[in-house]
XYZ file of C-alpha atoms in Angstrom:
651
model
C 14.768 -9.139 -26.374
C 17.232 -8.622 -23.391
C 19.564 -11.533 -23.184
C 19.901 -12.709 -19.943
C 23.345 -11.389 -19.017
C 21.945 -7.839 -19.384
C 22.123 -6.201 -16.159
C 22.200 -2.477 -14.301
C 25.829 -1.896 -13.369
C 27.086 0.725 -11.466
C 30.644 1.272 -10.244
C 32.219 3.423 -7.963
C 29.819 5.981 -8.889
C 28.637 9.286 -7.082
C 26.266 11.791 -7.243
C 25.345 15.285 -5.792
C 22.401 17.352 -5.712
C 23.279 20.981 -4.631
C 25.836 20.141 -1.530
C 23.928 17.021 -0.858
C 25.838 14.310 -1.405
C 23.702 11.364 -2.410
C 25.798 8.700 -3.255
C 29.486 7.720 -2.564
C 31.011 5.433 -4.671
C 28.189 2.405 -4.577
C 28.710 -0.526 -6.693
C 25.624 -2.001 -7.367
C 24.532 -4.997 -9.945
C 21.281 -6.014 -11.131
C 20.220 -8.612 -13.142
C 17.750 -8.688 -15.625
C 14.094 -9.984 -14.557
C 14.589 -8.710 -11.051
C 11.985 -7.515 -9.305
C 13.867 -4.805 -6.671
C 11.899 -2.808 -3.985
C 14.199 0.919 -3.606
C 13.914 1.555 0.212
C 15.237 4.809 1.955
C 14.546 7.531 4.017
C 12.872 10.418 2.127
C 15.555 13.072 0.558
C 18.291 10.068 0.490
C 18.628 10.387 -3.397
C 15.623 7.582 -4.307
C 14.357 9.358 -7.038
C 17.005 11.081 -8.087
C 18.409 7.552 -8.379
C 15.494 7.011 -11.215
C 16.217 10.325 -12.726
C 20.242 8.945 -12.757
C 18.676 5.775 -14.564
C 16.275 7.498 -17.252
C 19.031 9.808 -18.087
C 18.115 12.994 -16.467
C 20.935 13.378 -14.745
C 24.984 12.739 -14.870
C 26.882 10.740 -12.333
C 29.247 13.076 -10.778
C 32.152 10.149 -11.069
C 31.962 6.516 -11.686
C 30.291 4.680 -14.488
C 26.546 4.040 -14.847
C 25.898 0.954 -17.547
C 22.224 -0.418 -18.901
C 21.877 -2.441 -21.549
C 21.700 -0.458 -24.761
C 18.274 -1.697 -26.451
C 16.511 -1.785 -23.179
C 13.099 0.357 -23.202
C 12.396 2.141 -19.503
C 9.439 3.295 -18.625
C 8.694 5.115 -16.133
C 5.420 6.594 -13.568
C 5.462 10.569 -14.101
C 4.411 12.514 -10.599
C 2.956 14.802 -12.786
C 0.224 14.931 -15.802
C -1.066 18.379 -17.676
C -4.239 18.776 -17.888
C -5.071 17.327 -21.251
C -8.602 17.619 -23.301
C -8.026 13.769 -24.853
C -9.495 10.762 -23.193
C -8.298 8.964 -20.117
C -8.265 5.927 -22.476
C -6.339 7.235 -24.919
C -3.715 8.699 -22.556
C -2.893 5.618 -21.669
C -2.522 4.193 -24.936
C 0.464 6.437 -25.535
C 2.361 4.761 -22.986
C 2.262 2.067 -25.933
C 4.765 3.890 -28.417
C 5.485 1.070 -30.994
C 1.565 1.000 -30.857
C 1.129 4.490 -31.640
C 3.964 4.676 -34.398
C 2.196 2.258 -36.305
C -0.984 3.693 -36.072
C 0.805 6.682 -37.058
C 2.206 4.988 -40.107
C -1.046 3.244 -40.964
C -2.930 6.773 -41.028
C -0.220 8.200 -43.769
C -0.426 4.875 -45.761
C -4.233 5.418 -46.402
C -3.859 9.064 -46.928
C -1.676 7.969 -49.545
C -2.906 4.849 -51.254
C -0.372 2.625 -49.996
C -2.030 -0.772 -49.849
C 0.947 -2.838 -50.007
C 2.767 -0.880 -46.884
C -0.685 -0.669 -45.390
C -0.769 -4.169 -45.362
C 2.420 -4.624 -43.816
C 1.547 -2.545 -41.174
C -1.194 -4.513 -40.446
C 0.426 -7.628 -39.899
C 3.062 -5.325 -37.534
C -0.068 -4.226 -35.531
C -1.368 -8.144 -35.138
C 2.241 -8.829 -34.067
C 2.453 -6.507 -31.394
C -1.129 -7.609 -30.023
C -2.385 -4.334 -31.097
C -5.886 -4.929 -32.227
C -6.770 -5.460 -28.230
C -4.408 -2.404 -27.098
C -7.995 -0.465 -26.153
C -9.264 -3.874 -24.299
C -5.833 -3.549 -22.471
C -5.829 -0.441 -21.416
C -9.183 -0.499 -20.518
C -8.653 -3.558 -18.009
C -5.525 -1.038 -16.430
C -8.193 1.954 -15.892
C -10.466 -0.888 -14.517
C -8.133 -2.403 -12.149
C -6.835 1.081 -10.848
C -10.515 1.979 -10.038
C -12.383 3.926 -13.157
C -15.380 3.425 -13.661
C -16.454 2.298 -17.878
C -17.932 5.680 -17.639
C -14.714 7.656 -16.765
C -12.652 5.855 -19.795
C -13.750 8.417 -22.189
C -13.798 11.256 -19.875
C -10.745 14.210 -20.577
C -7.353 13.766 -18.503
C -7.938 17.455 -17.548
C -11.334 16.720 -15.886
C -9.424 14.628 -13.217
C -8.369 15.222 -10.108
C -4.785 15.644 -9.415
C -4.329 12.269 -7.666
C -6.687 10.274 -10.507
C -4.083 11.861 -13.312
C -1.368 10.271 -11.301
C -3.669 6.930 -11.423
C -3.212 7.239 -15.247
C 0.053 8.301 -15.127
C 0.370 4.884 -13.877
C -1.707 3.058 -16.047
C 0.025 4.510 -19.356
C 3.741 3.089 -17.532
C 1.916 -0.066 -17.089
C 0.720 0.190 -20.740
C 4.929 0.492 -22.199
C 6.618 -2.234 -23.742
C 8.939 -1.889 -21.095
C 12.238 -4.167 -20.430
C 13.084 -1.719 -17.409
C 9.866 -0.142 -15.240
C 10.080 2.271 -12.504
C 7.800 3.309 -10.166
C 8.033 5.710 -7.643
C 5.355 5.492 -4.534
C 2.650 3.858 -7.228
C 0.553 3.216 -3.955
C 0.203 6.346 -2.872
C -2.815 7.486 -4.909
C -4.892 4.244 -4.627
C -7.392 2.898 -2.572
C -7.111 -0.564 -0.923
C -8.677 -2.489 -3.331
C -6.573 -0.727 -6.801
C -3.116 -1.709 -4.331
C -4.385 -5.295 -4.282
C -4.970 -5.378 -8.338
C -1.586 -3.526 -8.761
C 0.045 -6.082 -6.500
C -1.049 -8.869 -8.618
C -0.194 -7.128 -12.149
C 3.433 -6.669 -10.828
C 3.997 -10.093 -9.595
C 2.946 -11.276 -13.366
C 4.981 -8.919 -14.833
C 8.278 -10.600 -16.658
C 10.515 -7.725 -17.137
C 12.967 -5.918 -14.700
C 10.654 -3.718 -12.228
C 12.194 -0.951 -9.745
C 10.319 -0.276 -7.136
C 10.208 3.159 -4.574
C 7.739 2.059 -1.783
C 7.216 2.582 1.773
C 4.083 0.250 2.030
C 5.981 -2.941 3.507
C 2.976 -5.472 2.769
C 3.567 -4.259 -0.906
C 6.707 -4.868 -1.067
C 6.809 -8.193 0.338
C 4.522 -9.311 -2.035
C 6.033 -7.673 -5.243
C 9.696 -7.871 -4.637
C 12.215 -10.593 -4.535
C 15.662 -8.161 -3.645
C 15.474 -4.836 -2.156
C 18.359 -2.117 -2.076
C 18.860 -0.069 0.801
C 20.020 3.546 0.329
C 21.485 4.805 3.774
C 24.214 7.029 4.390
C 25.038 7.466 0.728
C 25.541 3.974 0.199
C 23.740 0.879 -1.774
C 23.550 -2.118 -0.225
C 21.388 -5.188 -2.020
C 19.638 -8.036 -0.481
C 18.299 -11.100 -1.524
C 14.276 -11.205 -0.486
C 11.387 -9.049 0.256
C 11.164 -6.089 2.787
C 10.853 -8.668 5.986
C 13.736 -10.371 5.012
C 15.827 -7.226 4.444
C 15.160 -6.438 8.289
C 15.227 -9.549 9.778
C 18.877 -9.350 7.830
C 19.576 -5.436 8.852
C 17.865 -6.314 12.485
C 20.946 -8.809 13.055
C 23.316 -6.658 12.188
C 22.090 -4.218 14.521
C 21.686 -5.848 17.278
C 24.741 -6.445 18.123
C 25.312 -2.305 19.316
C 24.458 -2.569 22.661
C 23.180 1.285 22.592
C 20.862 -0.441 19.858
C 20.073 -2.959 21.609
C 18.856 -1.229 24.793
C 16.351 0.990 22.722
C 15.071 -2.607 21.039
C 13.892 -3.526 24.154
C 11.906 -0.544 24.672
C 10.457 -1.288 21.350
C 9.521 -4.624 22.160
C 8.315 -3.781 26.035
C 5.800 -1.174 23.529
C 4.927 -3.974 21.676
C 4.180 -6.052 23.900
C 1.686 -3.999 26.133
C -0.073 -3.877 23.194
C -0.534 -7.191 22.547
C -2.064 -7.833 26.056
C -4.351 -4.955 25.732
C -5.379 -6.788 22.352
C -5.715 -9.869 24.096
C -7.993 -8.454 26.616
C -10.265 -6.686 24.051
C -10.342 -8.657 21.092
C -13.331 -10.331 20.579
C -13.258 -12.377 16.682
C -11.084 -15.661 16.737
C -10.033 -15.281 13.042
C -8.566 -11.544 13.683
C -7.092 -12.405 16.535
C -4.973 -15.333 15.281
C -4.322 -12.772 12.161
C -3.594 -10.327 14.670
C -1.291 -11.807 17.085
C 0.652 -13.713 14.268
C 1.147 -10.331 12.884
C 2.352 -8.594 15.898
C 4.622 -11.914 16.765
C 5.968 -11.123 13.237
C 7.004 -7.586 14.515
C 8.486 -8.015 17.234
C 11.277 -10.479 15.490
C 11.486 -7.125 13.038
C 11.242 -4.310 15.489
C 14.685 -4.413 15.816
C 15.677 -3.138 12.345
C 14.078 0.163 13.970
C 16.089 0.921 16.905
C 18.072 3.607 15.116
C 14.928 5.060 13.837
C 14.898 9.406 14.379
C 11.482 8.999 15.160
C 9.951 8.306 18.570
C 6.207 10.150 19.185
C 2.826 9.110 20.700
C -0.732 10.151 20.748
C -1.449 11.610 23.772
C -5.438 11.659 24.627
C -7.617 14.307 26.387
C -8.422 13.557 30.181
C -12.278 14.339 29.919
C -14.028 11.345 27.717
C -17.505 11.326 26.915
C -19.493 8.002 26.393
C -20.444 7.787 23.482
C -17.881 10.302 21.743
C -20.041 10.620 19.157
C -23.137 8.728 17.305
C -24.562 9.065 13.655
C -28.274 8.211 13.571
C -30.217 7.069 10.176
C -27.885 8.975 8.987
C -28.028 9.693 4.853
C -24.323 11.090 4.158
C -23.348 12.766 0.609
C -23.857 15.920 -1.312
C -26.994 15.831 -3.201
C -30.057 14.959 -0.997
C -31.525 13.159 -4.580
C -28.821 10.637 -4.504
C -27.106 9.988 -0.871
C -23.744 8.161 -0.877
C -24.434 6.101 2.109
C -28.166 5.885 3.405
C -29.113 5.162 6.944
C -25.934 5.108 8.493
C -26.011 3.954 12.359
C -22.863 4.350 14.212
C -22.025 4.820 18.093
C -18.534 5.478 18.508
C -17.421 4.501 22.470
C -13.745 5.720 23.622
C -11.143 2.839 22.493
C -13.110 1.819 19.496
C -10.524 1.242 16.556
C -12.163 0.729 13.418
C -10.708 0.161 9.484
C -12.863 1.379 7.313
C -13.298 -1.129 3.820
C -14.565 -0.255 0.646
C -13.958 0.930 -2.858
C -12.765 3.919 -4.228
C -15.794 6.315 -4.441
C -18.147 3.747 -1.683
C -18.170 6.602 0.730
C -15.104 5.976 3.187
C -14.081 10.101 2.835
C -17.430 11.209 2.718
C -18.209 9.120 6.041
C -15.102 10.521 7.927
C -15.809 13.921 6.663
C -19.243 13.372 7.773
C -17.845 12.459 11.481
C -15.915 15.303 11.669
C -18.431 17.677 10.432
C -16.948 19.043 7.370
C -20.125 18.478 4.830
C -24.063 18.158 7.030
C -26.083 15.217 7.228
C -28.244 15.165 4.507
C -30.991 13.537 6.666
C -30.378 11.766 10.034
C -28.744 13.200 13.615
C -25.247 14.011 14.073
C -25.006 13.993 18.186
C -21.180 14.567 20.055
C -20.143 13.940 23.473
C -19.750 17.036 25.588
C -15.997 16.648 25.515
C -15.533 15.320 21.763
C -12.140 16.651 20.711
C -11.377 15.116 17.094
C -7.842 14.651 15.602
C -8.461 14.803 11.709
C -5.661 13.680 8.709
C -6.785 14.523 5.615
C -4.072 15.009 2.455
C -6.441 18.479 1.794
C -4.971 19.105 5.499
C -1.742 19.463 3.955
C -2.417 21.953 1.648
C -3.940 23.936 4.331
C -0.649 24.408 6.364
C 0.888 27.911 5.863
C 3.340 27.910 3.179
C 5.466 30.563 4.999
C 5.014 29.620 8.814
C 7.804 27.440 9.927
C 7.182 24.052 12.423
C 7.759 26.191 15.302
C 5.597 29.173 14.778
C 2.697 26.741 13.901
C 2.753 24.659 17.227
C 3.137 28.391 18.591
C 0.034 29.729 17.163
C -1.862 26.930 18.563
C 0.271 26.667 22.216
C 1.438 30.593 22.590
C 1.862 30.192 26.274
C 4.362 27.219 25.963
C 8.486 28.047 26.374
C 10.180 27.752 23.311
C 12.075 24.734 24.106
C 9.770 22.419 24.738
C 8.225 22.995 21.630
C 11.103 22.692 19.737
C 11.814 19.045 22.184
C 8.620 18.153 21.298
C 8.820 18.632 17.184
C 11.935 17.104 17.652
C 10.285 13.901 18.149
C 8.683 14.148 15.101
C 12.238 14.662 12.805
C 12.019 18.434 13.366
C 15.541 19.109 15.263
C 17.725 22.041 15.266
C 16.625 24.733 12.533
C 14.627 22.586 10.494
C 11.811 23.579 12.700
C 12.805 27.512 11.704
C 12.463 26.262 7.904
C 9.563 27.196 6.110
C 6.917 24.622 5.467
C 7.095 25.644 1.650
C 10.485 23.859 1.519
C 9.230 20.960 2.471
C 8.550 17.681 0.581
C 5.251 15.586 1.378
C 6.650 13.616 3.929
C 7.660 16.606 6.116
C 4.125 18.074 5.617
C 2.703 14.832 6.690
C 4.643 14.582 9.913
C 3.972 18.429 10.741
C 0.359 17.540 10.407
C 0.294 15.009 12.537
C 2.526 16.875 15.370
C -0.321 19.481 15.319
C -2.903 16.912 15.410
C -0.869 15.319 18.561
C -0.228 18.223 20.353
C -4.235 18.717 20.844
C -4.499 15.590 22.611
C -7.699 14.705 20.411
C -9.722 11.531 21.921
C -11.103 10.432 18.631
C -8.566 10.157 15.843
C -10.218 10.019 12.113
C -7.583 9.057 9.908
C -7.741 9.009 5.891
C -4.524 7.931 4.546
C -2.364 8.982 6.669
C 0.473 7.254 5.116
C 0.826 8.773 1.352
C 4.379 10.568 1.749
C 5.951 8.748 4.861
C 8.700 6.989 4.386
C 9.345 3.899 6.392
C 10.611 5.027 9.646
C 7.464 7.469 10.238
C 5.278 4.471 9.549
C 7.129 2.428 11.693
C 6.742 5.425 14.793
C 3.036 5.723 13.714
C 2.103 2.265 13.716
C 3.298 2.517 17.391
C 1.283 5.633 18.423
C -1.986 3.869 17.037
C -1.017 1.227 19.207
C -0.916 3.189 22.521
C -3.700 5.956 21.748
C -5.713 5.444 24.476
C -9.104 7.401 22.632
C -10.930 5.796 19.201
C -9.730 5.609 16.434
C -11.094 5.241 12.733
C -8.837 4.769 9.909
C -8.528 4.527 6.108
C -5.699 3.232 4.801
C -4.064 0.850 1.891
C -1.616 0.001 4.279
C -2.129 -3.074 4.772
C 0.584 -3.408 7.790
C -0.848 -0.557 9.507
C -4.546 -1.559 9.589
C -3.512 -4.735 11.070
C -1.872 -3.515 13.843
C -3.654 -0.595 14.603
C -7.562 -1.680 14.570
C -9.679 -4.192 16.288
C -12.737 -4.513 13.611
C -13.477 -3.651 10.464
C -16.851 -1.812 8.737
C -17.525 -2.315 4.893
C -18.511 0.837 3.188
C -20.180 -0.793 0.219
C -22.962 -0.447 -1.962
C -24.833 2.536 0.036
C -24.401 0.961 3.541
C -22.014 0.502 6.572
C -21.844 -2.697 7.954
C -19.962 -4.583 9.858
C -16.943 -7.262 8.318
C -16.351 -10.205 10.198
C -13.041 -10.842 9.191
C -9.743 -10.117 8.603
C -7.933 -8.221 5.650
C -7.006 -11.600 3.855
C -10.824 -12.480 4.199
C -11.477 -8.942 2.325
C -9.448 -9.759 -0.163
C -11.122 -12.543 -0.199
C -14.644 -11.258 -0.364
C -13.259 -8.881 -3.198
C -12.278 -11.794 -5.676
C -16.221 -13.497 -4.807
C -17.473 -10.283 -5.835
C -15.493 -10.446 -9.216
C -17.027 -13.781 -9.941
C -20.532 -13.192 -8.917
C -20.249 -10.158 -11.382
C -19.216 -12.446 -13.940
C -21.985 -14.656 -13.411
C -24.994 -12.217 -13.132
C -23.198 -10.836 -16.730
C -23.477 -14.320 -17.956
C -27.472 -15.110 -16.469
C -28.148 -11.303 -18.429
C -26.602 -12.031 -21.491
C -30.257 -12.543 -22.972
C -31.379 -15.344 -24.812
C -29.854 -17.850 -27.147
C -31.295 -16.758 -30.645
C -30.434 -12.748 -29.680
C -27.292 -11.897 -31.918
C -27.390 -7.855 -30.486
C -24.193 -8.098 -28.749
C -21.835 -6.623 -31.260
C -22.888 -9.554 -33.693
C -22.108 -12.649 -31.667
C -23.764 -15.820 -33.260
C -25.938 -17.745 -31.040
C -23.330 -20.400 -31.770
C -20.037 -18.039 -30.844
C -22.145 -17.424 -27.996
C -22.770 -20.852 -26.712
C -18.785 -21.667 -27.006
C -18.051 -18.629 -24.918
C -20.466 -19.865 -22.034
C -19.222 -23.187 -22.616
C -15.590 -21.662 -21.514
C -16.920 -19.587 -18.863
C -18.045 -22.821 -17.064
C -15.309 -24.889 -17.328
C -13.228 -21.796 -16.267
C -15.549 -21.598 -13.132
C -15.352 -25.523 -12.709
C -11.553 -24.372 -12.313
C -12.574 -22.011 -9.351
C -13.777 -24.747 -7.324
C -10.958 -26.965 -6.255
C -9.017 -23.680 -5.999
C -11.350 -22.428 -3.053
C -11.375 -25.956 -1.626
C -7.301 -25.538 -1.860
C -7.755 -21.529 -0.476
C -9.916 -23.021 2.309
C -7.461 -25.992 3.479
C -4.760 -23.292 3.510
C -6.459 -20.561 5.932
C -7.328 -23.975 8.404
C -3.705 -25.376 8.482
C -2.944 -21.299 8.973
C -5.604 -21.297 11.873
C -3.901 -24.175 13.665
C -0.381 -23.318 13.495
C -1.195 -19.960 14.766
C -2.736 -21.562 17.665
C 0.411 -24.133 18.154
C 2.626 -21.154 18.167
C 0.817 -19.472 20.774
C 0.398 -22.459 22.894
C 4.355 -22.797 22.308
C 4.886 -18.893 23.237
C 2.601 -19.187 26.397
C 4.979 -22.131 28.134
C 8.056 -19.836 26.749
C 6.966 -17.552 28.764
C 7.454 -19.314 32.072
C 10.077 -17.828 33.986
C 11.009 -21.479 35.535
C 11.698 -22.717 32.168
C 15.167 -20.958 32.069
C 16.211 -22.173 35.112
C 19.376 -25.089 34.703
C 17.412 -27.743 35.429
C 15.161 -26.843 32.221
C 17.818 -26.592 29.674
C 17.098 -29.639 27.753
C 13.078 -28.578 27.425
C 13.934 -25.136 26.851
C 16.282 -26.207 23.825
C 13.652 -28.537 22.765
C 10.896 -25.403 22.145
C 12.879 -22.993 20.709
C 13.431 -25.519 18.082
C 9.425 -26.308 17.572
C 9.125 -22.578 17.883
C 11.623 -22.084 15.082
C 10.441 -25.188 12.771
C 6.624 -24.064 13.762
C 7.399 -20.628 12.355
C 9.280 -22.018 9.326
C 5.972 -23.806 8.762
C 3.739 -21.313 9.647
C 5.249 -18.756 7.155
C 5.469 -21.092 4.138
C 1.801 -22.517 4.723
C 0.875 -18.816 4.783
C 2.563 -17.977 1.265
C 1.239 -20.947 -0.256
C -2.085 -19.407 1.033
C -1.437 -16.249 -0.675
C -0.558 -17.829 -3.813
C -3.526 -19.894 -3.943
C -5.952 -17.010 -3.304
C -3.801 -14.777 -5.833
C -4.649 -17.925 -8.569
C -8.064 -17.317 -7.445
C -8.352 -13.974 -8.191
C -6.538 -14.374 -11.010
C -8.564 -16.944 -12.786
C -12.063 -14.625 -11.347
C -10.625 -11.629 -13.530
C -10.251 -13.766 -16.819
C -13.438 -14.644 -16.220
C -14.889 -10.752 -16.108
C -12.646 -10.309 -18.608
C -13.899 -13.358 -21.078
C-alpha cells in the first residue's frame, strides 16, 4: 500500500524532444489519490509527459520522484494483432493474477500440493477466482457484446483493440493509472460507464482529455501545460477556466476579443430561443449556454477562429429517407423502415449504442452504402459536408494543406487560401508541410477546412471530435452554432451535442425515433434499460425446482431473488430522490432566467437603480451557487442509480 505522503514530485525539471522544448523547469506536486485531468494543446509534451512518468524517457535536467513500490499502468495507443481472446487480453493487464496462475500451472506439473495450496489461498487473496467475471463486466461496460469476449484481439478493428487496450489498464492493480484520450474510441453510452468506473476508482488516476463534460465529472485538479510550463489547479475543467478566464481578462486586447465571443454566443441563444420547441431542453439548453458564456473567456487567446459557411441555393426538404431498411445484408437490416425529412436548419444528435446503426444511418444519408429497400430522394441543390475518421485516412499523405484546398479551389490566389487555412491553425509553412507529418488533430482540422470551404448546407457529422484538442472544440462548438444549413451529429461529447443541436433521435433496437429529452434524460433512459434487463433475466430464470443454471439449488436460487428485490426496493426512493432533483433543477433554471431577463434592462444601470441592481447580481450569484450544487447532487443521485442498476445485472 502507498502511504499517504507518497506523491509525484517534480523539480525544476526539463525536457526536449528534438529542438522542441517541452518543459522548462516546472515544479509540480501530486498527492496520492488524486484524480488529475492533463489539459494542453496537442504537441505541448502531454504524452511525452506519460512517457517521462513510465520511464521511457530521461528528464533533460531536474529531478523526477514517484514513490518506489508504486505500480503504473498505463492505456497503450497501440495493440498487435493477437490470435488469443479479447477476454484473456485483458486479463494480462492483471500481472500478480497471471504470475500466480503461472506458478500454480508448474506446481501441478510437479506434484507440489503443499505450494499449490499456498497459491491458492494467494489467488483467493487477490480476488482472483472472479478475475474472468471482472474483466468480463470491463468488455461489457466498454460495449462488447458476450459474444465478442472470446473472439481473437486480431479480429478487431483498430479502434475496438484500443477499447481493450483500455480495458486490460483498467484490469492492473494499479496505484498510478494513465490514460491518454480513453474517450476517443467510445461511443456515448461506453464514455458514460467509463465515467462512472473512474469516479469509483481509489488510486491516483492521470488523465489526457479534451472532452470537458468528462473531465468535470472525473477530475478533482487539473494541470495545465502551456508555454512549457505546469501550472495545477484545484477542481474540474470549469473551474480551471473560470480560474484561467480571470486571469485573462484583465488584457484588454483579451478582453476585446471576449466580447466578440460572447456577442457569438449570444445570437445564438436568441436564435435558440426562437426555435426551440421542448421545455426540458430548453432549460438544459440555456443553463448550458449561460454556463459558457461565464467560461468563454478562458478562450480569447484561442489560435482558432473559423465558421461554416452555407450554400446560397437551399432546397426544401434537403433530403428525405422513405421506409427506408438501412444495412448490408438485405436478410438482416440494421434499421428497418426508417422515415426521415430533413428541412434546412434541422440540428439533430443522433443516440444510440455502439453497433444500433448511428454510422450506418449517416452513411446511408450521404450515400456511401444503398438502401436496402425504401427511397433515398435529395433536394436539387443538396450539397453535403461529411466527417468521417475513414475521411482522414483518405487525405493524401504527400499533398500539403495548401495544395489540397488548391485542388478543390484552383482558380483562388494563393493568399487567400493560405488566410483562410490560417483560421484553422495552418499559418506560415505549416500549410507547405506534408499531411503525413501530421498528428490526428491536424488531420482532423484539415478535414474539416475542406469540408468548410464547400459551403455544404447539410453537415453529417460522426465524431468529429476524436483528436481535437480543446481549443478546436471550443472554435467548432461555435461554427455549429452559426451554420445556417442542417446539421446531424454523432458525438460522445457531451458539451458539444448540447450546444450544437435542437432534438435528439434514438437509434435503438432497429428503429429511429424521436427522444423527448435531454442528454441527462438519456442517461437516464440508459440506467431504466439496465434494470428492466435485470428484471426480464429474473421473470426468465425458469422455475423454482429447475437446478440447470450451473447447479444453483432451488434454495440458492430463492436467496438470490430474495436480494435482487430488496436491491430493487433500494431503486425506488433513489428515483423519487433523482426526480425531486431534476424539479428543484427545473425551477431554478427558470428563476435564473426570470433574474437574467430584468438584468437585461438597460434602465436598471442607470444611478437611480443602484441599490436594485446590487440586490440581483447577488440573487443571480446565490441562485447560481444553488443552481450548480442542486445540479451535482442530481448527478450524484442518478450516478447511485446507475450504480446500484449494474449490481443488479451483475447479481
Amino acid at each position: 500500500m502507498v502511504h499517504f505522503g507518497a506523491m509525484i514530485e517534480l523539480n525544476q525539471l526539463s525536457l526536449q524532444r528534438g529542438k522542441n522544448q517541452l518543459l522548462q523547469q516546472v515544479d509540480l506536486r501530486l498527492h496520492v489519490g488524486y484524480k488529475v485531468g492533463l489539459i494542453g494543446a496537442n504537441g505541448s509534451g502531454k504524452s511525452s509527459l506519460f512517457k517521462l512518468l513510465l520511464g521511457g524517457l530521461e528528464a533533460d535536467s531536474g529531478d523526477l520522484s514517484l514513490p518506489s513500490q508504486w505500480r503504473i499502468a498505463h492505456m497503450a495507443q497501440e495493440a498487435p494483432a493477437l490470435p488469443q481472446a479479447a477476454v484473456d487480453y485483458v486479463l494480462d493487464g492483471d500481472s500478480q493474477l497471471r504470475q500466480i496462475q503461472q506458478q500454480m500451472a508448474l506446481a501441478e506439473q510437479r506434484n507440489e500440493q503443499h505450494h499449490l495450496g499456498e497459491l491458492h489461498a494467494q489467488l483467493a487473496a487477490i480476488d482472483g477466482y472472479s478475475a474472468n467475471s471482472r474483466a468480463r463486466q470491463l468488455l461489457h461496460g466498454l460495449g462488447f457484446h458476450e459474444s465478442e469476449v472470446e473472439r481473437p484481439v486480431a479480429e478487431f478493428s483498430g479502434g475496438w483493440r484500443i477499447r481493450l487496450n483500455l480495458a486490460q489498464a483498467l484490469m492492473s492493480r494499479s496505484d498510478l493509472l494513465l490514460l491518454d484520450e480513453p474517450t476517443n474510441h467510445l461511443d456515448l453510452d461506453a464514455t458514460l460507464w467509463l465515467e462512472q468506473w473512474l469516479k469509483n476508482h481509489d488510486g491516483t488516476l492521470i488523465l489526457i482529455s479534451h472532452d470537458r463534460d468528462f473531465l468535470d465529472r472525473v477530475v478533482g485538479h487539473i494541470v495545465h501545460l502551456e508555454r512549457q510550463k505546469l501550472q495545477l489547479y484545484k477542481g474540474n475543467y470549469s473551474d480551471f477556466e473560470k480560474l484561467r478566464a480571470e486571469r485573462l481578462s484583465h488584457q484588454q486586447q483579451a478582453f476585446e476579443k471576449q466580447q466578440q465571443r460572447v456577442s457569438e454566443i449570444e445570437d445564438f441563444v436568441r436564435r435558440f430561443k426562437a426555435k426551440a420547441t421542448k421545455a426540458k431542453q430548453a432549460q438544459s439548453r440555456i443553463k448550458e449556454l449561460e454556463r459558457m458564456e461565464r467560461i468563454a473567456p478562458a478562450h480569447v487567446d484561442s489560435p482558432f477562429n473559423f465558421s461554416f459557411q452555407s450554400s446560397a441555393k437551399l432546397s426544401s426538404p434537403l433530403l428525405v429517407l422513405d421506409k427506408a431498411a438501412l444495412g448490408y445484408s438485405s436478410d438482416k437490416p440494421i434499421i428497418d423502415c426508417c422515415n426521415l425529412n430533413l428541412q434546412p436548419e434541422m440540428r439533430i444528435g443522433l443516440l444510440g449504442a455502439n453497433g444500433a446503426g448511428k454510422s450506418t444511418l449517416i452513411k446511408s444519408l450521404m450515400g456511401d452504402i444503398e438502401l436496402l429497400s425504401g427511397e433515398r430522394r435529395q433536394g436539387e441543390n443538396l450539397r453535403v459536408g461529411y466527417f468521417a475518421q475513414h475521411q482522414l485516412e483518405a487525405l493524401d499523405m504527400q499533398a500539403s494543406p495548401l495544395l489540397h484546398l488548391q485542388r478543390i479551389a484552383p482558380k483562388e490566389s494563393e493568399q487567400k487560401l493560405r488566410d483562410y487555412l490560417g483560421s484553422f491553425g495552418f499559418r506560415g509553412d505549416d500549410c507547405l508541410d506534408s499531411v503525413k507529418l501530421f498528428s490526428g488533430g491536424e488531420k482532423a482540422r484539415l478535414a474539416l477546412a475542406l469540408i468548410a470551404w464547400q459551403q455544404p448546407n447539410l453537415l453529417l457529422m460522426d465524431e468529429p471530435t476524436n483528436h481535437l484538442d480543446l481549443e478546436v472544440r471550443h472554435a467548432l462548438t461555435l461554427a455549429l452554432q452559426s451554420f445556417p444549413g442542417a446539421l446531424i451529429l454523432v458525438s460522445h461529447d457531451r458539451h458539444l451535442l448540447r450546444n450544437c443541436v435542437d432534438e435528439f433521435l434514438l437509434v435503438s433496437d432497429g428503429k429511429v425515433t424521436p427522444f423527448d429529452g435531454d442528454l441527462n434524460d438519456y442517461a437516464r433512459w440508459l440506467s431504466e434499460a439496465a434494470t428492466n434487463r435485470v428484471e426480464d433475466a429474473s421473470i426468465d430464470s425458469g422455475p423454482a425446482g429447475d437446478d440447470s443454471q450451473g447447479g444453483e439449488s432451488a434454495l440458492d436460487r430463492k436467496e438470490r431473488k430474495r436480494l435482487q428485490a430488496a436491491r430493487r426496493q433500494q431503486l425506488a426512493p433513489l428515483r423519487k430522490q433523482v426526480a425531486k432533483l431534476e424539479q428543484l433543477v427545473e425551477q431554478q433554471a427558470v428563476q435564473l432566467e426570470e433574474i437574467n431577463q430584468q438584468l437585461a434592462d438597460s434602465e436598471l444601470y442607470d444611478d437611480a437603480n443602484k441599490l436594485k441592481l446590487k440586490q440581483l447580481l447577488q440573487q443571480q450569484a446565490k441562485l447560481q451557487q444553488d443552481s450548480a450544487a442542486t445540479e451535482e447532487q442530481w448527478l450524484d443521485s442518478l450516478e447511485q442509480l446507475e450504480l446500484l442498476s449494474t449490481e443488479l445485472l451483475v447479481d
